[in-house]
Short mmCIF file of C-alpha atoms in Angstrom, two decimals:
data_model
loop_
_atom_site.label_atom_id
_atom_site.label_comp_id
_atom_site.label_asym_id
_atom_site.label_seq_id
_atom_site.Cartn_x
_atom_site.Cartn_y
_atom_site.Cartn_z
CA UNK A 192 0.06 -0.08 0.02
CA UNK A 193 2.92 2.26 0.89
CA UNK A 194 4.39 1.83 -2.71
CA UNK A 195 1.15 2.47 -4.22
CA UNK A 196 0.56 5.65 -2.28
CA UNK A 197 4.06 6.73 -3.47
CA UNK A 198 3.20 6.01 -7.02
CA UNK A 199 -0.04 8.09 -6.64
CA UNK A 200 1.72 10.90 -5.28
CA UNK A 201 4.30 10.92 -8.09
CA UNK A 202 1.41 10.69 -10.64
CA UNK A 203 -0.47 13.67 -9.23
CA UNK A 204 2.64 15.76 -9.36
CA UNK A 205 3.15 15.05 -13.13
CA UNK A 206 1.43 18.03 -15.05
CA UNK A 207 -0.03 16.99 -18.49
CA UNK A 208 -0.62 19.64 -20.85
CA UNK A 209 -2.37 19.56 -24.30
CA UNK A 210 -1.23 21.95 -27.26
CA UNK A 211 -3.79 22.27 -29.94
CA UNK A 212 -2.64 23.77 -33.30
CA UNK A 213 -3.56 23.69 -36.89
CA UNK A 214 0.02 24.43 -37.71
CA UNK A 215 3.04 22.17 -36.74
CA UNK A 216 6.32 21.15 -38.45
CA UNK A 217 6.88 20.10 -41.13
CA UNK A 218 4.37 22.92 -42.03
CA UNK A 219 6.28 25.96 -42.40
CA UNK A 220 5.56 29.36 -40.65
CA UNK A 221 5.81 31.17 -37.34
CA UNK A 222 2.69 29.52 -35.68
CA UNK A 223 4.24 26.07 -36.30
CA UNK A 224 7.68 27.00 -35.03
CA UNK A 225 6.18 28.65 -31.97
CA UNK A 226 4.21 25.64 -30.78
CA UNK A 227 7.08 23.31 -31.44
CA UNK A 228 9.45 25.63 -29.13
CA UNK A 229 6.70 25.86 -26.60
CA UNK A 230 6.33 21.92 -26.47
CA UNK A 231 10.05 21.76 -25.98
CA UNK A 232 10.06 24.39 -23.12
CA UNK A 233 7.21 22.69 -21.38
CA UNK A 234 8.83 19.24 -21.69
CA UNK A 235 12.22 21.01 -20.15
CA UNK A 236 10.16 22.18 -17.22
CA UNK A 237 8.83 18.44 -16.51
CA UNK A 238 5.52 18.81 -18.22
CA UNK A 239 4.17 15.73 -20.00
CA UNK A 240 3.32 17.46 -23.41
CA UNK A 241 0.94 16.23 -25.96
CA UNK A 242 0.58 17.97 -29.40
CA UNK A 243 -2.62 17.72 -31.35
CA UNK A 244 -2.36 19.12 -34.69
CA UNK A 245 -3.76 18.86 -38.16
CA UNK A 246 -1.42 17.69 -40.68
CA UNK A 247 -0.84 16.87 -44.57
CA UNK A 248 0.85 13.65 -43.26
CA UNK A 249 -0.32 11.02 -40.84
CA UNK A 250 3.36 10.67 -39.48
CA UNK A 251 6.45 12.52 -39.68
CA UNK A 252 9.86 10.94 -38.77
CA UNK A 253 10.92 13.82 -36.85
CA UNK A 254 8.26 13.32 -34.10
CA UNK A 255 10.21 10.45 -32.66
CA UNK A 256 13.13 12.71 -31.56
CA UNK A 257 10.84 15.25 -29.80
CA UNK A 258 10.58 14.98 -25.95
CA UNK A 259 6.73 14.90 -26.38
CA UNK A 260 3.96 13.15 -27.96
CA UNK A 261 2.68 14.45 -31.28
CA UNK A 262 -0.74 13.22 -32.51
CA UNK A 263 -1.61 14.09 -36.06
CA UNK A 264 -5.00 14.42 -37.61
CA UNK A 265 -4.58 13.90 -41.49
CA UNK A 266 -6.27 16.32 -43.69
CA UNK A 267 -5.91 13.89 -46.82
CA UNK A 268 -9.78 13.29 -46.64
CA UNK A 269 -11.68 16.29 -45.77
CA UNK A 270 -14.90 14.54 -44.67
CA UNK A 271 -13.08 12.04 -42.67
CA UNK A 272 -11.00 14.81 -41.18
CA UNK A 273 -14.15 16.52 -39.78
CA UNK A 274 -15.12 13.61 -37.80
CA UNK A 275 -11.52 12.44 -36.79
CA UNK A 276 -10.40 15.96 -35.37
CA UNK A 277 -13.52 15.87 -33.09
CA UNK A 278 -12.66 12.44 -31.90
CA UNK A 279 -9.21 13.15 -31.27
CA UNK A 280 -9.88 16.31 -29.32
CA UNK A 281 -12.42 14.55 -27.27
CA UNK A 282 -9.93 11.72 -26.35
CA UNK A 283 -7.19 14.25 -25.40
CA UNK A 284 -9.30 16.49 -23.63
CA UNK A 285 -10.50 13.70 -21.31
CA UNK A 286 -6.75 13.05 -20.54
CA UNK A 287 -5.55 16.58 -20.11
CA UNK A 288 -6.72 19.39 -17.80
CA UNK A 289 -4.17 21.99 -19.01
CA UNK A 290 -4.77 23.13 -22.55
CA UNK A 291 -3.32 25.59 -24.81
CA UNK A 292 -5.16 26.38 -28.05
CA UNK A 293 -3.18 27.98 -30.88
CA UNK A 294 -5.89 27.35 -33.54
CA UNK A 295 -8.83 25.09 -34.05
CA UNK A 296 -10.63 26.77 -31.36
CA UNK A 297 -14.16 26.15 -33.13
CA UNK A 298 -13.52 22.46 -32.94
CA UNK A 299 -12.44 22.68 -29.41
CA UNK A 300 -15.56 24.47 -28.39
CA UNK A 301 -17.83 21.94 -29.91
CA UNK A 302 -16.12 19.01 -28.01
CA UNK A 303 -15.43 21.02 -24.88
CA UNK A 304 -19.17 21.46 -24.15
CA UNK A 305 -18.84 17.94 -22.67
CA UNK A 306 -15.88 18.35 -20.58
CA UNK A 307 -15.63 21.96 -19.62
CA UNK A 308 -11.71 22.17 -19.91
CA UNK A 309 -10.08 25.65 -18.78
CA UNK A 310 -7.92 26.69 -21.64
CA UNK A 311 -5.54 29.47 -22.72
CA UNK A 312 -6.23 30.74 -26.13
CA UNK A 313 -3.94 32.44 -28.66
CA UNK A 314 -5.70 34.84 -30.87
CA UNK A 315 -3.67 36.00 -33.96
CA UNK A 316 -6.58 37.60 -35.95
CA UNK A 317 -10.16 37.97 -36.69
CA UNK A 318 -11.06 34.65 -38.25
CA UNK A 319 -14.56 35.97 -39.21
CA UNK A 320 -13.31 38.95 -41.23
CA UNK A 321 -10.60 36.64 -42.87
CA UNK A 322 -13.30 34.24 -44.15
CA UNK A 323 -15.66 37.03 -45.26
CA UNK A 324 -12.71 38.61 -47.42
CA UNK A 325 -11.68 35.17 -48.81
CA UNK A 326 -15.38 34.81 -49.85
CA UNK A 327 -15.69 38.24 -51.40
CA UNK A 328 -18.59 38.71 -48.99
CA UNK A 329 -17.12 42.11 -47.67
CA UNK A 330 -14.77 44.85 -48.90
CA UNK A 331 -14.38 46.43 -45.50
CA UNK A 332 -11.11 46.48 -43.87
CA UNK A 333 -10.65 44.64 -40.55
CA UNK A 334 -11.29 47.76 -38.20
CA UNK A 335 -14.13 48.89 -39.99
CA UNK A 336 -15.70 45.22 -40.10
CA UNK A 337 -15.68 45.42 -36.18
CA UNK A 338 -18.43 48.22 -36.03
CA UNK A 339 -20.09 48.11 -39.16
CA UNK A 340 -23.67 47.22 -38.45
CA UNK A 341 -24.39 45.47 -41.65
CA UNK A 342 -21.57 43.35 -41.33
CA UNK A 343 -22.17 42.64 -37.81
CA UNK A 344 -25.66 41.38 -38.73
CA UNK A 345 -24.71 39.64 -41.70
CA UNK A 346 -21.95 37.34 -40.07
CA UNK A 347 -23.79 37.29 -36.76
CA UNK A 348 -23.63 33.47 -36.37
CA UNK A 349 -19.93 33.15 -36.99
CA UNK A 350 -19.20 36.28 -34.81
CA UNK A 351 -21.24 34.44 -32.07
CA UNK A 352 -19.07 31.19 -32.71
CA UNK A 353 -15.84 33.23 -32.64
CA UNK A 354 -16.76 34.97 -29.37
CA UNK A 355 -17.89 31.89 -27.65
CA UNK A 356 -14.31 30.50 -27.97
CA UNK A 357 -12.59 33.69 -26.92
CA UNK A 358 -14.99 34.52 -23.97
CA UNK A 359 -14.65 30.91 -22.89
CA UNK A 360 -10.97 31.11 -22.56
CA UNK A 361 -9.44 31.28 -18.95
CA UNK A 362 -6.85 33.53 -20.55
CA UNK A 363 -6.31 35.08 -23.90
CA UNK A 364 -2.87 35.76 -25.67
CA UNK A 365 -2.38 38.06 -28.63
CA UNK A 366 0.96 38.77 -30.41
CA UNK A 367 0.29 42.59 -30.43
CA UNK A 368 -1.24 45.38 -28.65
CA UNK A 369 -3.26 46.07 -31.62
CA UNK A 370 -4.99 42.76 -31.45
CA UNK A 371 -5.24 42.96 -27.65
CA UNK A 372 -7.56 45.95 -28.15
CA UNK A 373 -9.51 44.20 -30.76
CA UNK A 374 -10.18 41.11 -28.41
CA UNK A 375 -11.08 43.46 -25.66
CA UNK A 376 -13.62 45.01 -27.95
CA UNK A 377 -15.20 41.53 -28.43
CA UNK A 378 -15.89 41.54 -24.62
CA UNK A 379 -13.08 39.89 -23.03
CA UNK A 380 -12.08 41.64 -19.81
CA UNK A 381 -8.79 43.47 -20.00
CA UNK A 382 -7.33 41.48 -17.22
CA UNK A 383 -7.66 38.35 -19.16
CA UNK A 384 -5.58 39.45 -22.25
CA UNK A 385 -1.97 39.28 -22.39
CA UNK A 386 0.35 40.45 -25.12
CA UNK A 387 3.25 37.92 -25.95
CA UNK A 388 4.89 39.26 -29.07
CA UNK A 389 5.91 36.98 -31.86
CA UNK A 390 9.44 36.07 -32.46
CA UNK A 391 11.91 34.35 -35.04
CA UNK A 392 13.75 31.24 -34.34
CA UNK A 393 17.48 30.64 -34.90
CA UNK A 394 17.13 29.84 -38.40
CA UNK A 395 16.56 33.46 -39.10
CA UNK A 396 18.84 34.88 -36.52
CA UNK A 397 22.17 36.17 -37.74
CA UNK A 398 24.93 38.10 -36.28
CA UNK A 399 26.07 39.33 -39.79
CA UNK A 400 25.97 43.05 -40.36
CA UNK A 401 23.88 43.99 -43.24
CA UNK A 402 25.76 44.94 -46.21
CA UNK A 403 25.30 47.85 -48.71
CA UNK A 404 23.23 47.07 -51.88
CA UNK A 405 25.26 45.71 -54.86
CA UNK A 406 24.42 47.56 -58.18
CA UNK A 407 21.72 50.12 -59.03
CA UNK A 408 18.58 47.71 -59.34
CA UNK A 409 16.34 47.44 -56.37
CA UNK A 410 15.49 43.85 -55.52
CA UNK A 411 11.97 43.74 -53.94
CA UNK A 412 10.44 40.78 -52.09
CA UNK A 413 7.02 39.83 -51.13
CA UNK A 414 6.40 36.91 -48.79
CA UNK A 415 3.06 35.63 -48.06
CA UNK A 416 -0.34 33.97 -48.72
CA UNK A 417 -1.90 35.56 -51.83
CA UNK A 418 -5.21 36.66 -50.54
CA UNK A 419 -7.16 39.97 -51.33
CA UNK A 420 -6.08 41.84 -48.31
CA UNK A 421 -2.20 41.23 -48.59
CA UNK A 422 -1.80 44.04 -50.93
CA UNK A 423 0.19 42.58 -53.74
CA UNK A 424 -2.08 44.20 -56.33
CA UNK A 425 -0.95 47.49 -54.83
CA UNK A 426 2.54 46.42 -55.03
CA UNK A 427 2.37 45.64 -58.77
CA UNK A 428 0.49 49.05 -59.55
CA UNK A 429 3.28 50.78 -57.69
CA UNK A 430 6.16 48.92 -59.38
CA UNK A 431 4.69 49.73 -62.81
CA UNK A 432 5.92 53.28 -62.47
CA UNK A 433 9.27 52.51 -60.80
CA UNK A 434 12.10 51.78 -63.23
CA UNK A 435 15.25 49.89 -62.05
CA UNK A 436 13.24 47.46 -59.65
CA UNK A 437 12.33 43.89 -59.77
CA UNK A 438 10.00 41.92 -57.63
CA UNK A 439 9.75 38.40 -56.41
CA UNK A 440 6.55 37.18 -55.18
CA UNK A 441 6.95 34.26 -52.79
CA UNK A 442 3.60 32.40 -52.15
CA UNK A 443 0.53 30.99 -53.33
CA UNK A 444 -3.21 31.42 -52.76
CA UNK A 445 -6.55 32.19 -54.58
CA UNK A 446 -5.40 35.67 -55.89
CA UNK A 447 -2.53 34.17 -57.85
CA UNK A 448 -4.15 33.87 -61.31
CA UNK A 449 -5.41 37.46 -61.15
CA UNK A 450 -2.05 38.78 -59.97
CA UNK A 451 -0.25 37.14 -62.81
CA UNK A 452 -2.85 38.58 -65.19
CA UNK A 453 -2.44 42.05 -63.74
CA UNK A 454 1.37 42.03 -64.10
CA UNK A 455 0.86 41.28 -67.73
CA UNK A 456 -1.62 44.07 -68.22
CA UNK A 457 0.67 46.51 -66.42
CA UNK A 458 3.53 45.46 -68.67
CA UNK A 459 5.84 44.36 -65.83
CA UNK A 460 5.61 40.59 -66.33
CA UNK A 461 9.45 40.70 -67.22
CA UNK A 462 10.33 42.33 -63.92
CA UNK A 463 8.01 40.08 -61.73
CA UNK A 464 8.79 36.42 -60.74
CA UNK A 465 6.00 34.28 -59.05
CA UNK A 466 7.98 31.97 -57.20
CA UNK A 467 5.27 29.99 -55.69
CA UNK A 468 5.08 28.68 -51.99
CA UNK A 469 8.66 28.51 -50.62
CA UNK A 470 9.98 26.33 -47.85
CA UNK A 471 11.51 28.27 -44.86
CA UNK A 472 15.22 27.64 -46.13
CA UNK A 473 14.13 29.15 -49.55
CA UNK A 474 12.54 32.14 -47.98
CA UNK A 475 15.58 32.96 -46.10
CA UNK A 476 17.68 32.64 -49.26
CA UNK A 477 15.19 35.05 -50.84
CA UNK A 478 15.51 37.50 -48.21
CA UNK A 479 19.25 37.35 -48.41
CA UNK A 480 18.99 38.01 -51.98
CA UNK A 481 16.73 41.00 -51.68
CA UNK A 482 17.18 44.68 -50.88
CA UNK A 483 13.55 45.48 -49.46
CA UNK A 484 10.48 43.36 -48.23
CA UNK A 485 7.28 44.96 -49.03
CA UNK A 486 4.09 43.99 -47.08
CA UNK A 487 1.24 46.39 -48.16
CA UNK A 488 -1.47 44.36 -46.55
CA UNK A 489 -4.81 45.67 -45.19
CA UNK A 490 -4.14 43.82 -41.95
CA UNK A 491 -1.66 41.94 -39.89
CA UNK A 492 -1.89 40.93 -36.31
CA UNK A 493 2.03 40.66 -36.08
CA UNK A 494 3.69 39.58 -39.13
CA UNK A 495 6.30 36.81 -38.74
CA UNK A 496 7.70 37.85 -42.16
CA UNK A 497 8.46 41.28 -40.97
CA UNK A 498 10.20 40.02 -38.02
CA UNK A 499 12.34 37.36 -40.11
CA UNK A 500 13.05 39.88 -42.63
CA UNK A 501 14.41 42.34 -40.08
CA UNK A 502 16.54 39.61 -38.23
CA UNK A 503 18.26 39.10 -41.59
CA UNK A 504 18.99 42.81 -41.97
CA UNK A 505 16.30 43.38 -44.59
CA UNK A 506 14.35 46.52 -44.29
CA UNK A 507 10.68 46.73 -45.08
CA UNK A 508 8.06 48.98 -46.59
CA UNK A 509 4.78 48.12 -44.75
CA UNK A 510 1.29 49.40 -44.47
CA UNK A 511 0.52 51.62 -41.50
CA UNK A 512 -2.14 49.22 -40.16
CA UNK A 513 -2.69 46.49 -37.65
CA UNK A 514 0.39 45.32 -35.81
CA UNK A 515 2.84 46.43 -38.32
CA UNK A 516 3.77 49.70 -36.47
CA UNK A 517 4.78 47.55 -33.56
CA UNK A 518 7.47 45.86 -35.71
CA UNK A 519 8.47 48.70 -38.22
CA UNK A 520 9.55 52.04 -36.89
CA UNK A 521 8.85 54.50 -39.38
CA UNK A 522 11.97 56.12 -40.69
CA UNK A 523 14.04 54.15 -38.34
CA UNK A 524 13.79 50.52 -39.36
CA UNK A 525 11.92 50.67 -42.44
CA UNK A 526 9.05 52.82 -44.00
CA UNK A 527 5.24 52.86 -43.17
CA UNK A 528 2.78 53.91 -45.90
CA UNK A 529 -1.12 53.95 -45.97
CA UNK A 530 -2.58 50.78 -47.07
CA UNK A 531 -3.83 50.62 -50.66
CA UNK A 532 -2.13 54.00 -51.29
CA UNK A 533 -0.09 53.16 -54.74
CA UNK A 534 1.44 56.65 -54.85
CA UNK A 535 2.97 56.46 -51.40
CA UNK A 536 4.18 52.94 -51.92
CA UNK A 537 5.68 54.22 -55.43
CA UNK A 538 7.39 56.98 -53.52
CA UNK A 539 8.88 54.92 -51.02
CA UNK A 540 10.35 52.28 -53.53
CA UNK A 541 11.82 55.19 -55.43
CA UNK A 542 13.49 56.50 -52.27
CA UNK A 543 15.13 53.29 -51.44
CA UNK A 544 16.12 52.86 -54.95
CA UNK A 545 17.84 56.12 -55.23
CA UNK A 546 19.08 56.57 -51.71
CA UNK A 547 21.22 53.66 -50.83
CA UNK A 548 22.71 55.26 -47.65
CA UNK A 549 19.10 55.44 -46.24
CA UNK A 550 18.26 51.88 -47.13
CA UNK A 551 21.52 50.60 -45.52
CA UNK A 552 20.75 52.68 -42.25
CA UNK A 553 17.27 51.22 -42.26
CA UNK A 554 18.86 47.64 -42.61
CA UNK A 555 21.07 48.26 -39.79
CA UNK A 556 18.38 49.46 -37.53
CA UNK A 557 16.01 46.65 -38.45
CA UNK A 558 18.72 44.02 -37.56
CA UNK A 559 19.19 45.65 -34.22
CA UNK A 560 15.55 45.89 -33.33
CA UNK A 561 15.09 42.21 -34.29
CA UNK A 562 17.24 41.03 -31.36
CA UNK A 563 14.44 41.77 -29.01
CA UNK A 564 12.09 39.34 -31.04
CA UNK A 565 12.93 35.64 -30.39
CA UNK A 566 10.67 32.72 -30.25
CA UNK A 567 12.40 31.75 -26.98
CA UNK A 568 11.55 35.11 -25.34
CA UNK A 569 7.76 34.63 -25.39
CA UNK A 570 7.72 30.90 -24.39
CA UNK A 571 8.20 31.53 -20.65
CA UNK A 572 5.18 33.66 -20.20
CA UNK A 573 2.85 31.33 -21.95
CA UNK A 574 4.28 28.68 -19.61
CA UNK A 575 3.31 30.93 -16.72
CA UNK A 576 -0.18 31.24 -17.90
CA UNK A 577 -0.55 27.36 -18.48
CA UNK A 578 1.06 26.77 -14.97
CA UNK A 579 -1.65 29.06 -13.70
CA UNK A 580 -4.49 26.83 -15.02
CA UNK A 581 -3.04 24.09 -12.53
CA UNK A 582 -3.49 26.21 -9.67
#
């Protein structure tokens, strides 16, 4: 009986935590990298960690080397997935009382009606607005969408579903102060919303000092999913009136055919290369080969792409909206322009083409500011919030 009691005591001391995410390696991108880093840090602190993620593959060979369990729900068959992800969540929620949700909150809320687990939720954007924009159901920007009466009525069911997940969280984490304000606007008390900034991993960290640009031509880069709020159309329109500049578009998405057609119509197809979706190693190479990153989007929570570019000493021209001003300091580490302002974007490109001293100064400052944004920096705060659930 004494041995059994000791085993019970040891078992009670073990803290099991479930990390739920739609993105996990080998999927590329900041969210996937963050969840992996969080899992490693929790395991280092003697948590027993399980990651439940959706995946293009049922198994990944790298999972065996991780100090935690990875359970993948395969996306190969969408109809089977809808059932499988709910079953997997129900099974894992039954085994865990500590839960961190990076995405898939809709599914979690459906299943959690039975088990009522407390969870920490990371909010990286307004999923309702994103879906509405993707469907062409609204032309509003994300800020106007929050207060527009017609939009709020038209998408009431989706908004209520989003708010149920957010309001049901024990604590909400956002990557930017901008998103924190938005979440508070959805009704979450201020004391339950914490900003934990995004960061870059060691793949993009470099101690190399940015070098001056070789040659007179300005090499411009865009990296991201090609949706109708990313502003690539604005970039193409600006580029059409900037001689001595070339553009690489690294990404894929629903807007690709129309953007290729627009480049032809503007007569810049010979100066624009659509490189398709690129793995992280290739993105790093493209950033090293470029002179400026442009992100003229209508909305960003906190862009991993801007952070990664800065870490490599690549200055940015970004839209003055969302979380971008929290990453790019206008005139110091990059240039901010109004969203959808072709003239302002063109002027910024011309300035960096013609003023190499300024471009190099911005590159040096961006590289310096990026030192304060590492994935590992935000992990301890998340661990504290998860640990608080155990109390």
